[in-house]
PDB file of C-alpha atoms and ligand atoms in Angstrom:
ATOM      1  CA  UNK A   1     -13.360   5.964 -15.419  1.00  0.00           C
ATOM      2  CA  UNK A   2     -10.158   8.059 -15.500  1.00  0.00           C
ATOM      3  CA  UNK A   3      -8.803  10.064 -12.609  1.00  0.00           C
ATOM      4  CA  UNK A   4      -8.481  13.838 -13.298  1.00  0.00           C
ATOM      5  CA  UNK A   5      -4.881  14.832 -13.907  1.00  0.00           C
ATOM      6  CA  UNK A   6      -3.617  17.868 -11.900  1.00  0.00           C
ATOM      7  CA  UNK A   7      -0.368  19.748 -11.750  1.00  0.00           C
ATOM      8  CA  UNK A   8       0.607  17.502  -8.871  1.00  0.00           C
ATOM      9  CA  UNK A   9      -0.139  14.161 -10.661  1.00  0.00           C
ATOM     10  CA  UNK A  10       1.118  14.981 -14.082  1.00  0.00           C
ATOM     11  CA  UNK A  11       4.252  12.893 -14.758  1.00  0.00           C
ATOM     12  CA  UNK A  12       7.239  14.949 -15.970  1.00  0.00           C
ATOM     13  CA  UNK A  13       9.787  12.033 -16.179  1.00  0.00           C
ATOM     14  CA  UNK A  14       8.830   9.193 -18.542  1.00  0.00           C
ATOM     15  CA  UNK A  15       5.135  10.146 -18.743  1.00  0.00           C
ATOM     16  CA  UNK A  16       4.498   7.047 -21.025  1.00  0.00           C
ATOM     17  CA  UNK A  17       4.812   4.987 -17.695  1.00  0.00           C
ATOM     18  CA  UNK A  18       1.886   6.932 -16.171  1.00  0.00           C
ATOM     19  CA  UNK A  19      -1.631   5.689 -15.767  1.00  0.00           C
ATOM     20  CA  UNK A  20      -4.688   7.501 -14.665  1.00  0.00           C
ATOM     21  CA  UNK A  21      -7.496   4.891 -15.212  1.00  0.00           C
ATOM     22  CA  UNK A  22      -9.040   3.645 -11.966  1.00  0.00           C
ATOM     23  CA  UNK A  23      -8.691   0.053 -13.027  1.00  0.00           C
ATOM     24  CA  UNK A  24      -4.969   0.259 -13.161  1.00  0.00           C
ATOM     25  CA  UNK A  25      -4.625   2.463 -10.039  1.00  0.00           C
ATOM     26  CA  UNK A  26      -7.099   0.183  -8.052  1.00  0.00           C
ATOM     27  CA  UNK A  27      -5.339  -3.024  -9.186  1.00  0.00           C
ATOM     28  CA  UNK A  28      -2.081  -1.792  -7.632  1.00  0.00           C
ATOM     29  CA  UNK A  29      -3.843  -0.631  -4.418  1.00  0.00           C
ATOM     30  CA  UNK A  30      -5.541  -3.961  -4.126  1.00  0.00           C
ATOM     31  CA  UNK A  31      -2.385  -5.896  -4.451  1.00  0.00           C
ATOM     32  CA  UNK A  32      -0.326  -3.929  -2.025  1.00  0.00           C
ATOM     33  CA  UNK A  33      -1.283  -3.490   1.684  1.00  0.00           C
ATOM     34  CA  UNK A  34       1.465  -1.178   3.085  1.00  0.00           C
ATOM     35  CA  UNK A  35       1.409   2.495   2.205  1.00  0.00           C
ATOM     36  CA  UNK A  36       3.671   5.410   3.269  1.00  0.00           C
ATOM     37  CA  UNK A  37       1.732   8.488   4.534  1.00  0.00           C
ATOM     38  CA  UNK A  38       3.548  11.778   4.128  1.00  0.00           C
ATOM     39  CA  UNK A  39       2.379  14.987   5.796  1.00  0.00           C
ATOM     40  CA  UNK A  40       4.125  18.232   6.888  1.00  0.00           C
ATOM     41  CA  UNK A  41       2.512  19.871   9.995  1.00  0.00           C
ATOM     42  CA  UNK A  42       3.987  23.291  10.448  1.00  0.00           C
ATOM     43  CA  UNK A  43       6.469  22.647   7.676  1.00  0.00           C
ATOM     44  CA  UNK A  44       8.093  19.583   9.439  1.00  0.00           C
ATOM     45  CA  UNK A  45       7.743  16.527   7.073  1.00  0.00           C
ATOM     46  CA  UNK A  46       6.918  13.029   8.353  1.00  0.00           C
ATOM     47  CA  UNK A  47       6.491   9.864   6.336  1.00  0.00           C
ATOM     48  CA  UNK A  48       4.881   6.984   8.172  1.00  0.00           C
ATOM     49  CA  UNK A  49       4.451   3.363   6.965  1.00  0.00           C
ATOM     50  CA  UNK A  50       1.105   1.853   7.698  1.00  0.00           C
ATOM     51  CA  UNK A  51      -1.456  -0.656   6.571  1.00  0.00           C
ATOM     52  CA  UNK A  52      -4.446   0.334   4.299  1.00  0.00           C
ATOM     53  CA  UNK A  53      -7.445  -1.071   2.349  1.00  0.00           C
ATOM     54  CA  UNK A  54      -9.427   0.387  -0.481  1.00  0.00           C
ATOM     55  CA  UNK A  55     -13.225   0.341  -0.569  1.00  0.00           C
ATOM     56  CA  UNK A  56     -14.714   1.922  -3.604  1.00  0.00           C
ATOM     57  CA  UNK A  57     -13.226   5.318  -4.189  1.00  0.00           C
ATOM     58  CA  UNK A  58     -11.759   5.558  -0.588  1.00  0.00           C
ATOM     59  CA  UNK A  59      -8.525   4.410   1.043  1.00  0.00           C
ATOM     60  CA  UNK A  60      -8.915   3.610   4.695  1.00  0.00           C
ATOM     61  CA  UNK A  61      -6.107   3.764   7.231  1.00  0.00           C
ATOM     62  CA  UNK A  62      -6.479   3.044  10.951  1.00  0.00           C
ATOM     63  CA  UNK A  63      -4.573   3.047  14.233  1.00  0.00           C
ATOM     64  CA  UNK A  64      -4.461   4.174  17.866  1.00  0.00           C
ATOM     65  CA  UNK A  65      -6.476   7.296  18.845  1.00  0.00           C
ATOM     66  CA  UNK A  66      -3.083   8.415  20.405  1.00  0.00           C
ATOM     67  CA  UNK A  67      -1.265   8.261  17.013  1.00  0.00           C
ATOM     68  CA  UNK A  68       0.274  11.504  15.946  1.00  0.00           C
ATOM     69  CA  UNK A  69      -0.086  10.477  12.358  1.00  0.00           C
ATOM     70  CA  UNK A  70      -3.815   9.882  12.752  1.00  0.00           C
ATOM     71  CA  UNK A  71      -4.479  12.961  14.995  1.00  0.00           C
ATOM     72  CA  UNK A  72      -2.513  15.209  12.575  1.00  0.00           C
ATOM     73  CA  UNK A  73      -4.258  13.860   9.518  1.00  0.00           C
ATOM     74  CA  UNK A  74      -7.728  14.119  11.036  1.00  0.00           C
ATOM     75  CA  UNK A  75      -7.087  17.862  11.391  1.00  0.00           C
ATOM     76  CA  UNK A  76      -7.412  18.084   7.527  1.00  0.00           C
ATOM     77  CA  UNK A  77      -3.795  18.711   6.622  1.00  0.00           C
ATOM     78  CA  UNK A  78      -2.586  17.940   3.059  1.00  0.00           C
ATOM     79  CA  UNK A  79      -1.345  14.338   2.727  1.00  0.00           C
ATOM     80  CA  UNK A  80       0.530  12.311   0.139  1.00  0.00           C
ATOM     81  CA  UNK A  81       0.058   8.519   0.258  1.00  0.00           C
ATOM     82  CA  UNK A  82       2.407   6.148  -1.809  1.00  0.00           C
ATOM     83  CA  UNK A  83       2.118   2.413  -2.432  1.00  0.00           C
ATOM     84  CA  UNK A  84       4.971   0.477  -4.110  1.00  0.00           C
ATOM     85  CA  UNK A  85       5.015  -3.029  -5.436  1.00  0.00           C
ATOM     86  CA  UNK A  86       8.356  -4.218  -6.612  1.00  0.00           C
ATOM     87  CA  UNK A  87       8.322  -6.838  -9.388  1.00  0.00           C
ATOM     88  CA  UNK A  88      12.123  -7.141 -10.322  1.00  0.00           C
ATOM     89  CA  UNK A  89      15.540  -5.853 -10.461  1.00  0.00           C
ATOM     90  CA  UNK A  90      16.594  -4.851 -13.984  1.00  0.00           C
ATOM     91  CA  UNK A  91      20.255  -5.528 -14.818  1.00  0.00           C
ATOM     92  CA  UNK A  92      21.544  -3.510 -17.657  1.00  0.00           C
ATOM     93  CA  UNK A  93      24.958  -3.623 -19.367  1.00  0.00           C
ATOM     94  CA  UNK A  94      25.894  -0.237 -17.980  1.00  0.00           C
ATOM     95  CA  UNK A  95      25.578   0.910 -14.307  1.00  0.00           C
ATOM     96  CA  UNK A  96      23.646   3.856 -15.566  1.00  0.00           C
ATOM     97  CA  UNK A  97      20.752   1.869 -17.167  1.00  0.00           C
ATOM     98  CA  UNK A  98      20.022  -0.481 -14.236  1.00  0.00           C
ATOM     99  CA  UNK A  99      16.474  -0.056 -13.061  1.00  0.00           C
ATOM    100  CA  UNK A 100      13.625  -1.831 -11.293  1.00  0.00           C
ATOM    101  CA  UNK A 101      10.325  -3.176 -12.531  1.00  0.00           C
ATOM    102  CA  UNK A 102       7.636  -1.691 -10.241  1.00  0.00           C
ATOM    103  CA  UNK A 103       4.104  -0.654  -9.890  1.00  0.00           C
ATOM    104  CA  UNK A 104       3.336   2.331  -7.750  1.00  0.00           C
ATOM    105  CA  UNK A 105       0.636   4.750  -6.881  1.00  0.00           C
ATOM    106  CA  UNK A 106       0.750   8.258  -5.463  1.00  0.00           C
ATOM    107  CA  UNK A 107      -2.406   9.795  -3.968  1.00  0.00           C
ATOM    108  CA  UNK A 108      -2.852  13.383  -2.910  1.00  0.00           C
ATOM    109  CA  UNK A 109      -5.632  14.443  -0.668  1.00  0.00           C
ATOM    110  CA  UNK A 110      -6.969  15.310   2.791  1.00  0.00           C
ATOM    111  CA  UNK A 111      -8.168  12.552   5.100  1.00  0.00           C
ATOM    112  CA  UNK A 112     -11.315  12.735   7.014  1.00  0.00           C
ATOM    113  CA  UNK A 113     -12.156  10.915  10.189  1.00  0.00           C
ATOM    114  CA  UNK A 114     -14.744   8.108   9.855  1.00  0.00           C
ATOM    115  CA  UNK A 115     -17.160   8.815  12.670  1.00  0.00           C
ATOM    116  CA  UNK A 116     -20.209   6.865  11.602  1.00  0.00           C
ATOM    117  CA  UNK A 117     -20.138   3.515  13.320  1.00  0.00           C
ATOM    118  CA  UNK A 118     -21.309   1.385  10.441  1.00  0.00           C
ATOM    119  CA  UNK A 119     -18.744   2.788   8.000  1.00  0.00           C
ATOM    120  CA  UNK A 120     -15.989   2.481  10.628  1.00  0.00           C
ATOM    121  CA  UNK A 121     -16.776  -1.179  11.283  1.00  0.00           C
ATOM    122  CA  UNK A 122     -16.917  -1.853   7.400  1.00  0.00           C
ATOM    123  CA  UNK A 123     -13.534  -0.076   7.163  1.00  0.00           C
ATOM    124  CA  UNK A 124     -12.054  -2.281   9.848  1.00  0.00           C
ATOM    125  CA  UNK A 125     -13.401  -5.387   8.344  1.00  0.00           C
ATOM    126  CA  UNK A 126     -11.996  -4.293   4.848  1.00  0.00           C
ATOM    127  CA  UNK A 127      -8.518  -3.634   6.458  1.00  0.00           C
ATOM    128  CA  UNK A 128      -8.593  -7.148   8.008  1.00  0.00           C
ATOM    129  CA  UNK A 129      -9.863  -8.828   4.902  1.00  0.00           C
ATOM    130  CA  UNK A 130      -7.540  -7.054   2.627  1.00  0.00           C
ATOM    131  CA  UNK A 131      -4.497  -8.189   4.500  1.00  0.00           C
ATOM    132  CA  UNK A 132      -5.724 -11.712   5.588  1.00  0.00           C
ATOM    133  CA  UNK A 133      -8.815 -12.844   3.732  1.00  0.00           C
ATOM    134  CA  UNK A 134     -11.026 -15.003   5.949  1.00  0.00           C
ATOM    135  CA  UNK A 135      -9.658 -13.939   9.306  1.00  0.00           C
ATOM    136  CA  UNK A 136     -12.423 -11.487  10.396  1.00  0.00           C
ATOM    137  CA  UNK A 137     -14.998 -14.267  10.432  1.00  0.00           C
ATOM    138  CA  UNK A 138     -12.968 -16.342  13.024  1.00  0.00           C
ATOM    139  CA  UNK A 139     -11.819 -13.605  15.428  1.00  0.00           C
ATOM    140  CA  UNK A 140     -13.566 -11.597  18.215  1.00  0.00           C
ATOM    141  CA  UNK A 141     -15.082  -8.331  16.820  1.00  0.00           C
ATOM    142  CA  UNK A 142     -13.917  -5.100  18.387  1.00  0.00           C
ATOM    143  CA  UNK A 143     -15.684  -4.015  21.574  1.00  0.00           C
ATOM    144  CA  UNK A 144     -17.273  -0.538  21.845  1.00  0.00           C
ATOM    145  CA  UNK A 145     -14.262   0.540  23.873  1.00  0.00           C
ATOM    146  CA  UNK A 146     -11.826  -0.826  21.313  1.00  0.00           C
ATOM    147  CA  UNK A 147     -13.829   1.049  18.643  1.00  0.00           C
ATOM    148  CA  UNK A 148     -13.398   4.181  20.661  1.00  0.00           C
ATOM    149  CA  UNK A 149      -9.645   3.550  20.993  1.00  0.00           C
ATOM    150  CA  UNK A 150      -9.233   3.120  17.296  1.00  0.00           C
ATOM    151  CA  UNK A 151      -9.240   5.889  14.708  1.00  0.00           C
ATOM    152  CA  UNK A 152     -10.195   5.217  11.157  1.00  0.00           C
ATOM    153  CA  UNK A 153      -9.431   7.739   8.461  1.00  0.00           C
ATOM    154  CA  UNK A 154     -10.592   7.925   4.864  1.00  0.00           C
ATOM    155  CA  UNK A 155      -8.603   9.352   2.046  1.00  0.00           C
ATOM    156  CA  UNK A 156     -10.557  10.124  -1.187  1.00  0.00           C
ATOM    157  CA  UNK A 157      -9.259   8.605  -4.384  1.00  0.00           C
ATOM    158  CA  UNK A 158      -9.634  11.687  -6.565  1.00  0.00           C
ATOM    159  CA  UNK A 159      -6.057  12.940  -7.221  1.00  0.00           C
ATOM    160  CA  UNK A 160      -3.934  10.002  -7.907  1.00  0.00           C
ATOM    161  CA  UNK A 161      -1.564   8.456 -10.372  1.00  0.00           C
ATOM    162  CA  UNK A 162       0.066   5.155 -11.183  1.00  0.00           C
ATOM    163  CA  UNK A 163       3.519   4.565 -12.669  1.00  0.00           C
ATOM    164  CA  UNK A 164       4.618   1.161 -13.953  1.00  0.00           C
ATOM    165  CA  UNK A 165       7.816  -0.154 -15.398  1.00  0.00           C
ATOM    166  CA  UNK A 166       8.010  -3.551 -16.996  1.00  0.00           C
ATOM    167  CA  UNK A 167      10.272  -5.420 -19.303  1.00  0.00           C
ATOM    168  CA  UNK A 168      13.997  -5.822 -19.972  1.00  0.00           C
ATOM    169  CA  UNK A 169      16.758  -3.316 -19.608  1.00  0.00           C
ATOM    170  CA  UNK A 170      16.941  -0.470 -22.089  1.00  0.00           C
ATOM    171  CA  UNK A 171      20.656  -0.178 -22.866  1.00  0.00           C
ATOM    172  CA  UNK A 172      22.599   2.216 -25.129  1.00  0.00           C
ATOM    173  CA  UNK A 173      22.713   0.519 -28.624  1.00  0.00           C
ATOM    174  CA  UNK A 174      26.563   0.113 -28.589  1.00  0.00           C
ATOM    175  CA  UNK A 175      26.462  -1.680 -25.151  1.00  0.00           C
ATOM    176  CA  UNK A 176      24.354  -4.563 -26.550  1.00  0.00           C
ATOM    177  CA  UNK A 177      27.547  -6.100 -27.908  1.00  0.00           C
ATOM    178  CA  UNK A 178      29.136  -6.329 -24.478  1.00  0.00           C
ATOM    179  CA  UNK A 179      30.020  -9.732 -22.976  1.00  0.00           C
ATOM    180  CA  UNK A 180      28.011  -9.163 -19.715  1.00  0.00           C
ATOM    181  CA  UNK A 181      24.820 -10.742 -18.493  1.00  0.00           C
ATOM    182  CA  UNK A 182      21.804  -8.585 -18.610  1.00  0.00           C
ATOM    183  CA  UNK A 183      18.116  -9.263 -17.839  1.00  0.00           C
ATOM    184  CA  UNK A 184      15.691  -9.188 -15.000  1.00  0.00           C
ATOM    185  CA  UNK A 185      15.695 -10.745 -11.485  1.00  0.00           C
ATOM    186  CA  UNK A 186      11.951 -11.200 -10.743  1.00  0.00           C
ATOM    187  CA  UNK A 187      11.072 -10.509  -7.114  1.00  0.00           C
ATOM    188  CA  UNK A 188       7.852 -11.330  -5.214  1.00  0.00           C
ATOM    189  CA  UNK A 189       6.491 -11.475  -1.660  1.00  0.00           C
ATOM    190  CA  UNK A 190       6.308 -15.006  -0.405  1.00  0.00           C
ATOM    191  CA  UNK A 191       4.701 -16.293   2.780  1.00  0.00           C
ATOM    192  CA  UNK A 192       6.699 -18.789   4.923  1.00  0.00           C
ATOM    193  CA  UNK A 193       5.540 -21.654   7.028  1.00  0.00           C
ATOM    194  CA  UNK A 194       3.090 -20.326   9.757  1.00  0.00           C
ATOM    195  CA  UNK A 195       4.677 -20.306  13.292  1.00  0.00           C
ATOM    196  CA  UNK A 196       2.216 -21.081  16.076  1.00  0.00           C
ATOM    197  CA  UNK A 197       1.755 -18.999  19.105  1.00  0.00           C
ATOM    198  CA  UNK A 198       3.514 -20.698  22.038  1.00  0.00           C
ATOM    199  CA  UNK A 199       0.349 -20.308  24.037  1.00  0.00           C
ATOM    200  CA  UNK A 200      -1.900 -21.959  21.365  1.00  0.00           C
ATOM    201  CA  UNK A 201      -3.742 -24.917  22.892  1.00  0.00           C
ATOM    202  CA  UNK A 202      -3.123 -28.227  21.152  1.00  0.00           C
ATOM    203  CA  UNK A 203      -5.649 -29.304  18.599  1.00  0.00           C
ATOM    204  CA  UNK A 204      -6.200 -26.070  16.753  1.00  0.00           C
ATOM    205  CA  UNK A 205      -5.251 -26.563  13.133  1.00  0.00           C
ATOM    206  CA  UNK A 206      -3.561 -23.862  11.005  1.00  0.00           C
ATOM    207  CA  UNK A 207      -6.318 -22.352   8.914  1.00  0.00           C
ATOM    208  CA  UNK A 208      -6.007 -22.559   5.161  1.00  0.00           C
ATOM    209  CA  UNK A 209      -5.817 -18.761   4.745  1.00  0.00           C
ATOM    210  CA  UNK A 210      -2.629 -18.903   6.935  1.00  0.00           C
ATOM    211  CA  UNK A 211      -1.177 -22.149   5.479  1.00  0.00           C
ATOM    212  CA  UNK A 212      -1.612 -21.092   1.872  1.00  0.00           C
ATOM    213  CA  UNK A 213      -1.246 -17.384   2.295  1.00  0.00           C
ATOM    214  CA  UNK A 214      -0.338 -15.617  -0.898  1.00  0.00           C
ATOM    215  CA  UNK A 215      -0.943 -12.226  -2.476  1.00  0.00           C
TER     216      UNK A 215
HETATM  217  C1  FAD B 301       4.477  -2.587   7.917  1.00  0.00           C
HETATM  218  C2  FAD B 301       3.854  -1.653   8.933  1.00  0.00           C
HETATM  219  C3  FAD B 301       2.500  -1.563   9.084  1.00  0.00           C
HETATM  220  C4  FAD B 301       1.897  -0.725  10.060  1.00  0.00           C
HETATM  221  N1  FAD B 301       0.562  -0.629  10.160  1.00  0.00           N
HETATM  222  C5  FAD B 301       0.068   0.309  10.991  1.00  0.00           C
HETATM  223  C6  FAD B 301      -1.329   0.466  11.119  1.00  0.00           C
HETATM  224  O1  FAD B 301      -2.160  -0.223  10.381  1.00  0.00           O
HETATM  225  N2  FAD B 301      -1.804   1.345  11.914  1.00  0.00           N
HETATM  226  C7  FAD B 301      -0.976   2.165  12.623  1.00  0.00           C
HETATM  227  O2  FAD B 301      -1.435   3.051  13.458  1.00  0.00           O
HETATM  228  N3  FAD B 301       0.393   2.019  12.663  1.00  0.00           N
HETATM  229  C8  FAD B 301       0.867   1.028  11.807  1.00  0.00           C
HETATM  230  N4  FAD B 301       2.168   0.951  11.746  1.00  0.00           N
HETATM  231  C9  FAD B 301       3.037   1.816  12.700  1.00  0.00           C
HETATM  232  C10 FAD B 301       3.237   3.174  12.165  1.00  0.00           C
HETATM  233  O3  FAD B 301       4.401   3.096  11.288  1.00  0.00           O
HETATM  234  C11 FAD B 301       3.565   4.179  13.226  1.00  0.00           C
HETATM  235  O4  FAD B 301       4.621   3.688  14.051  1.00  0.00           O
HETATM  236  C12 FAD B 301       2.289   4.459  14.170  1.00  0.00           C
HETATM  237  O5  FAD B 301       1.165   4.607  13.427  1.00  0.00           O
HETATM  238  C13 FAD B 301       2.519   5.458  15.167  1.00  0.00           C
HETATM  239  O6  FAD B 301       2.528   6.789  14.433  1.00  0.00           O
HETATM  240  P1  FAD B 301       2.906   8.097  15.156  1.00  0.00           P
HETATM  241  O7  FAD B 301       2.818   9.166  14.099  1.00  0.00           O
HETATM  242  O8  FAD B 301       1.993   8.252  16.367  1.00  0.00           O
HETATM  243  O9  FAD B 301       4.362   7.811  15.662  1.00  0.00           O
HETATM  244  P2  FAD B 301       5.050   8.514  16.811  1.00  0.00           P
HETATM  245  O10 FAD B 301       5.294   7.512  17.944  1.00  0.00           O
HETATM  246  O11 FAD B 301       4.526   9.855  17.177  1.00  0.00           O
HETATM  247  O12 FAD B 301       6.449   8.789  16.089  1.00  0.00           O
HETATM  248  C14 FAD B 301       7.576   9.487  16.774  1.00  0.00           C
HETATM  249  C15 FAD B 301       8.831   9.116  16.025  1.00  0.00           C
HETATM  250  O13 FAD B 301       8.991   7.666  16.198  1.00  0.00           O
HETATM  251  C16 FAD B 301       9.622   7.120  15.106  1.00  0.00           C
HETATM  252  N5  FAD B 301       8.777   6.196  14.415  1.00  0.00           N
HETATM  253  C17 FAD B 301       7.361   6.081  14.424  1.00  0.00           C
HETATM  254  N6  FAD B 301       6.954   5.052  13.733  1.00  0.00           N
HETATM  255  C18 FAD B 301       8.063   4.407  13.163  1.00  0.00           C
HETATM  256  C19 FAD B 301       8.294   3.443  12.258  1.00  0.00           C
HETATM  257  N7  FAD B 301       7.242   2.657  11.807  1.00  0.00           N
HETATM  258  N8  FAD B 301       9.575   3.113  11.942  1.00  0.00           N
HETATM  259  C20 FAD B 301      10.584   3.760  12.463  1.00  0.00           C
HETATM  260  N9  FAD B 301      10.452   4.828  13.302  1.00  0.00           N
HETATM  261  C21 FAD B 301       9.196   5.188  13.589  1.00  0.00           C
HETATM  262  C22 FAD B 301       9.927   8.323  14.159  1.00  0.00           C
HETATM  263  O14 FAD B 301      11.176   8.877  14.410  1.00  0.00           O
HETATM  264  C23 FAD B 301       8.790   9.294  14.560  1.00  0.00           C
HETATM  265  O15 FAD B 301       9.060  10.603  14.163  1.00  0.00           O
HETATM  266  C24 FAD B 301       2.808   0.115  10.835  1.00  0.00           C
HETATM  267  C25 FAD B 301       4.299   0.058  10.646  1.00  0.00           C
HETATM  268  C26 FAD B 301       4.690  -0.780   9.620  1.00  0.00           C
HETATM  269  C27 FAD B 301       6.189  -0.808   9.444  1.00  0.00           C
END
């Protein structure tokens, strides 16, 4: 199903790079796990980085009950959430045509607070599983008090767009004859060797989801 295009999500620059089908938008959301949440209470803009997870047509974010971001957003202000995945640096023959290969999503909407206990727990599980699959089943679940101290917000995935750039540089025709290297430096997020907690008792093995972590 395709997302509805609005005056806010209609791409003006390079519209051919725009995508409005849920499959593409959700594919990007499911690969990333950090978003930047923008909001402007009383005309003062803030952009805050935070983790997220998608479940169906909702994006969940969570944090401390004391968080200004979460308190402000739960008041029903307009928000803009962006997710960016960087795939490569594009080196052109001219400084002007250098670019990046990327996949990004921008969502507009108003967040609502998730009050219902079952949905809140499902959202927390989704956040955990989205970032480290397999972890939730091994750790202690949140207590009632920890649930109260945690705010979960849901942003509806109704007004959203994706923009994607792929492929080699696009140089001016006369520059292709230049004697300068051009192409793409692929970039990806890579996990390092897990580092154990100094207080970890001996004999606890690194779980596979940590040893072989990848996205
Ligand atoms: C990769 C990543 C993942 C995160 N995941 C979560 C999450 O899942 N849940 C969550 O609640 N928080 C998360 N955070 C922290 C989040 O960015 C905020 O710091 C936090 O939510 C508190 O928000 P606040 O509006 O209450 O900040 P406040 O403490 O009210 O902010 C006051 C001021 O502190 C500074 N500030 C606040 N946060 C940052 C920051 N991240 N970097 C630099 N300066 C800052 C800014 O100047 C801001 O105006 C994450 C941060 C990063 C970088």
